[in-house]
PDB file of C-alpha atoms in Angstrom:
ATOM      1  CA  UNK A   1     -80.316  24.475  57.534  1.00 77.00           C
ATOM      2  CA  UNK A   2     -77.859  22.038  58.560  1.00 82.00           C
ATOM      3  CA  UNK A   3     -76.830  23.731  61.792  1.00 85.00           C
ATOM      4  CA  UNK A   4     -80.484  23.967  62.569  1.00 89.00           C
ATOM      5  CA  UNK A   5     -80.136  19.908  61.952  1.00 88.00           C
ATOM      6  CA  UNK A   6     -77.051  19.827  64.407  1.00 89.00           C
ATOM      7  CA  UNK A   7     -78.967  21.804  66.957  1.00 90.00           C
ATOM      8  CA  UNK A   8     -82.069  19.726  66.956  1.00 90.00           C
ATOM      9  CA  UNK A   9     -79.998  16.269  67.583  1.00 90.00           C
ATOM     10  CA  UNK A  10     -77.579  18.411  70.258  1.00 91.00           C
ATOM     11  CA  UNK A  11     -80.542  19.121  72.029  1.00 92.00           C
ATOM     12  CA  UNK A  12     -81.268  15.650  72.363  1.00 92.00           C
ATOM     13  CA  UNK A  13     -78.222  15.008  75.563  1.00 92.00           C
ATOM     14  CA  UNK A  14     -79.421  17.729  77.341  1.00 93.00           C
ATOM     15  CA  UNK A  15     -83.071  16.392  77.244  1.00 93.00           C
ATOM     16  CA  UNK A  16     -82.398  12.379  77.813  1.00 91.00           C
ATOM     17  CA  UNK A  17     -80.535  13.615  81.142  1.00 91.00           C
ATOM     18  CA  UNK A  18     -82.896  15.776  82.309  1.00 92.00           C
ATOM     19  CA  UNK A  19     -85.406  13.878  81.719  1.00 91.00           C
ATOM     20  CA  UNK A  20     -83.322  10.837  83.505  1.00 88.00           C
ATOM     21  CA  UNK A  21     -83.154  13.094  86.578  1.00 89.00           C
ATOM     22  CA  UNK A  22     -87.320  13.736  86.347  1.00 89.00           C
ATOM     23  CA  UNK A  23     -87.023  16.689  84.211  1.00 92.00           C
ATOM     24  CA  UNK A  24     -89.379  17.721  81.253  1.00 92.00           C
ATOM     25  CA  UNK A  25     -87.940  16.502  78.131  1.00 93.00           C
ATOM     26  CA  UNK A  26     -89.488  18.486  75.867  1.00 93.00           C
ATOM     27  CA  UNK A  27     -88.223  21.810  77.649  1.00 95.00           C
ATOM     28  CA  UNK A  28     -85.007  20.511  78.018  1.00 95.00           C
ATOM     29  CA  UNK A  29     -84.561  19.695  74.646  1.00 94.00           C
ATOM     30  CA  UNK A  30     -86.107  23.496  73.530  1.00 95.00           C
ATOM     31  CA  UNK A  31     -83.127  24.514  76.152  1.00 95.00           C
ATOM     32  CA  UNK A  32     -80.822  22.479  74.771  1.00 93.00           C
ATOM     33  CA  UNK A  33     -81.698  23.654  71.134  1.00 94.00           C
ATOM     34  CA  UNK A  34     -81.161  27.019  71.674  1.00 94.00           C
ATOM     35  CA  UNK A  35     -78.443  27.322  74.052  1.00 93.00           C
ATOM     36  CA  UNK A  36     -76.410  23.929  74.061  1.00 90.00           C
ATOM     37  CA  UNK A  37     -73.155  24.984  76.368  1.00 91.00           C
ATOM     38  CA  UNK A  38     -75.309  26.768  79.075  1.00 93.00           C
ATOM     39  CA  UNK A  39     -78.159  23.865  79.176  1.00 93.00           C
ATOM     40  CA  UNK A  40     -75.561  20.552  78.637  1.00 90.00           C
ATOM     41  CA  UNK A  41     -73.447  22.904  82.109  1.00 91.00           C
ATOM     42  CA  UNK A  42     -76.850  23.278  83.533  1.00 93.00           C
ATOM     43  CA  UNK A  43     -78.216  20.002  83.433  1.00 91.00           C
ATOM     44  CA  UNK A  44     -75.310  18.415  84.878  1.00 90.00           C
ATOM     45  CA  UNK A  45     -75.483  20.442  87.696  1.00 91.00           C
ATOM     46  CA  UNK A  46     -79.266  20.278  88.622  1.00 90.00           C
ATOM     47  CA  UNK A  47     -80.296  17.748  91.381  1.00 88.00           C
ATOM     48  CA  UNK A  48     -82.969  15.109  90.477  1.00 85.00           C
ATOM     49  CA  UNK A  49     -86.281  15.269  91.706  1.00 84.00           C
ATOM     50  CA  UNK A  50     -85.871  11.306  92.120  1.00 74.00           C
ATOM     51  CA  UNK A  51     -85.832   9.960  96.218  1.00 60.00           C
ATOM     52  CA  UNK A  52     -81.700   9.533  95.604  1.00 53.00           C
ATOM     53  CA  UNK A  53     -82.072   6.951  98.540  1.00 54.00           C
ATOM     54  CA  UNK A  54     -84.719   4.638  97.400  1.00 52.00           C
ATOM     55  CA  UNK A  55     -84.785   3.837  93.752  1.00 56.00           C
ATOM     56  CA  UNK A  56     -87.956   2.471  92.196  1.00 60.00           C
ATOM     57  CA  UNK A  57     -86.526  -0.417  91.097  1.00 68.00           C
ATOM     58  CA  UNK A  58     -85.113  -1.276  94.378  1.00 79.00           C
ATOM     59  CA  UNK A  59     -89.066  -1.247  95.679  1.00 83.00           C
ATOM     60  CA  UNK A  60     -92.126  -3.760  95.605  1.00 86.00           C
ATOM     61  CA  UNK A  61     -95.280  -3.822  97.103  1.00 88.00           C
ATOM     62  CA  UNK A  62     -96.328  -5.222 100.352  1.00 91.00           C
ATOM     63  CA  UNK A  63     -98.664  -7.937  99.258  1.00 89.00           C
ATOM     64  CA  UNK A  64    -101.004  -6.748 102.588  1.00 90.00           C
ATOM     65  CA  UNK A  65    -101.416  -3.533 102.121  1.00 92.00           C
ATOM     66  CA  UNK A  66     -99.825  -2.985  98.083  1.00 87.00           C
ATOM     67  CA  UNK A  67     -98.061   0.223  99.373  1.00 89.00           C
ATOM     68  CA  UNK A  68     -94.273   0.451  98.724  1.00 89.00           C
ATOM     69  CA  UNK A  69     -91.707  -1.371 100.434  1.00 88.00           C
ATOM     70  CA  UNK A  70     -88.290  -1.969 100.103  1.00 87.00           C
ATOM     71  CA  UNK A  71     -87.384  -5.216  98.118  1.00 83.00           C
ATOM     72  CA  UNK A  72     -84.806  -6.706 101.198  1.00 85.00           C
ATOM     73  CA  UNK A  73     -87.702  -5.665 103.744  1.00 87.00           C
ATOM     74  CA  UNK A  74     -88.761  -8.385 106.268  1.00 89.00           C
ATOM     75  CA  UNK A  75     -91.290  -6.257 107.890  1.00 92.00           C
ATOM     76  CA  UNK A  76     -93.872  -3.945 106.038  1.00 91.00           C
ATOM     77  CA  UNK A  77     -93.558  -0.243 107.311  1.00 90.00           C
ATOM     78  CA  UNK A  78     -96.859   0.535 106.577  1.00 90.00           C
ATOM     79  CA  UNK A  79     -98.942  -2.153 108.113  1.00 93.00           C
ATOM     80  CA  UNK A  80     -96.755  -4.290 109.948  1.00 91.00           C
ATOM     81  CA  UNK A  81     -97.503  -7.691 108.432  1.00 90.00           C
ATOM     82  CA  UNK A  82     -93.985  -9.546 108.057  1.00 91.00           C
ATOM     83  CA  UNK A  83     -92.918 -10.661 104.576  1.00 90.00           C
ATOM     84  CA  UNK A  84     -90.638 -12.543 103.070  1.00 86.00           C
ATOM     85  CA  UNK A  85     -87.388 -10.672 101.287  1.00 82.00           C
ATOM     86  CA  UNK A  86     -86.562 -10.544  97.682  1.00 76.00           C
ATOM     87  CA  UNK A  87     -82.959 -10.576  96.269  1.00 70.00           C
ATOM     88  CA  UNK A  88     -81.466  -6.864  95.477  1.00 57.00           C
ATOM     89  CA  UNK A  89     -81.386  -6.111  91.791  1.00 54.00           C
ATOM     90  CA  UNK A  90     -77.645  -5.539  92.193  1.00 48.00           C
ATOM     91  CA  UNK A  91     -77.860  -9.229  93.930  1.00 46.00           C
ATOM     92  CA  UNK A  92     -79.461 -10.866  91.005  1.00 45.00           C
ATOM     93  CA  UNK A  93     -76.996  -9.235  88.454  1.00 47.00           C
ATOM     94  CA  UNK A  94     -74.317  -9.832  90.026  1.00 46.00           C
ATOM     95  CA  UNK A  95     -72.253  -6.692  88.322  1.00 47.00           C
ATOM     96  CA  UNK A  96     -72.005  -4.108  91.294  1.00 44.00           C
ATOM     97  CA  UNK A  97     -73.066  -1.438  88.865  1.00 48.00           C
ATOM     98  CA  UNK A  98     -75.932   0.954  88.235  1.00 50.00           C
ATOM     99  CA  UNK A  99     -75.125   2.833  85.312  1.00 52.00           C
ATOM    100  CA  UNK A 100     -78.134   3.570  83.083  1.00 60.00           C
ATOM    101  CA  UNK A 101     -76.492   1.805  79.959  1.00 63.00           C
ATOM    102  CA  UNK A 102     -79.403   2.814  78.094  1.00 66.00           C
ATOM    103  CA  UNK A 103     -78.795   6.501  78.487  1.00 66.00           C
ATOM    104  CA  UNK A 104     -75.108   6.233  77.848  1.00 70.00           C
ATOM    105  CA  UNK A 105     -75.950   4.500  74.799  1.00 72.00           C
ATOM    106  CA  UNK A 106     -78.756   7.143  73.331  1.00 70.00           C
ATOM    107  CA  UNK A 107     -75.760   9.985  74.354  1.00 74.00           C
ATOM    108  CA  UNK A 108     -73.209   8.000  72.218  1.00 78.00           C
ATOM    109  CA  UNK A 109     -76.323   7.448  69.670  1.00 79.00           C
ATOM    110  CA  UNK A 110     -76.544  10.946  69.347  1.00 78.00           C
ATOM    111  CA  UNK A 111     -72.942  12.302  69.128  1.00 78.00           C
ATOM    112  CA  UNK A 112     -72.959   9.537  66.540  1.00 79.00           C
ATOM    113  CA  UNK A 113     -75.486  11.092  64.321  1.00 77.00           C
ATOM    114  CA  UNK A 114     -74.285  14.729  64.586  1.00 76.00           C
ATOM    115  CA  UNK A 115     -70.894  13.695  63.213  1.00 78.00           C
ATOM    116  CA  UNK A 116     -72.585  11.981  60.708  1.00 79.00           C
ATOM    117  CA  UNK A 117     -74.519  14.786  59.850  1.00 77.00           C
ATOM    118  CA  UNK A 118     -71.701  17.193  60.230  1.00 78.00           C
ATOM    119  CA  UNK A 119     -69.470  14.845  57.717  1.00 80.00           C
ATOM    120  CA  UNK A 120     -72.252  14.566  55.315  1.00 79.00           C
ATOM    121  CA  UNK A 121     -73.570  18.185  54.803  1.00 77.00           C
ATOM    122  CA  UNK A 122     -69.782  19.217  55.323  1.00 72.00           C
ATOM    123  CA  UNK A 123     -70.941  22.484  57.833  1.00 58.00           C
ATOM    124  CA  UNK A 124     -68.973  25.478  55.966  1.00 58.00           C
TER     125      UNK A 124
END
């Protein structure tokens, strides 16, 4: 029962990734259940079905034509009416970075509970 417990939360890293490159969750965490090693290997590997040149937080839309533009764009591509630039995201933060804090902190979350787990139902 406990490893079953151990599995379940394991399952969990290889299912926030995948699901942070535009994966299913839900089958990555049945993938990650059952064969941890192979789908943690796996899922590191796998490209994400994001645009990896344009992320969506680094779009708007035009205010002409509401289709997506780039946020530093002084020209819209689609319909051609000029508009006026917005500050980058990195610009506004001012820290350089783009680590998804959020998913390192649900991977640390979940290491976290496992030991717990682990410690508590002392796994024979």
């Amino acid at each position: 029962m406990e490893l079953l417990i151990i599995a379940a939360v394991l399952g969990l890293i290889p299912a926030f990734i995948a699901q942070s490159k535009g994966r299913s969750f839900g089958a990555w965490w049945l993938y990650g259940f059952l064969l941890f090693i192979v789908a943690i290997i796996h899922v590191l590997i796998i490209p994400s079905l994001h645009n990896p040149s344009v992320n969506s937080s680094e779009l708007r839309e035009c205010p002409f034509c509401a289709e997506p533009i780039k946020r530093q764009a002084l020209k819209c591509k689609h319909c051609g009416s000029e508009v006026s630039p917005l500050p980058s995201l990195v610009e506004i933060h001012g820290d350089g970075t783009k680590i998804a804090w959020k998913r390192v902190g649900v991977l640390i979350l979940s290491l976290a509970v496992t030991l717990i787990i682990i410690r508590f139902f002392g796994v024979k």
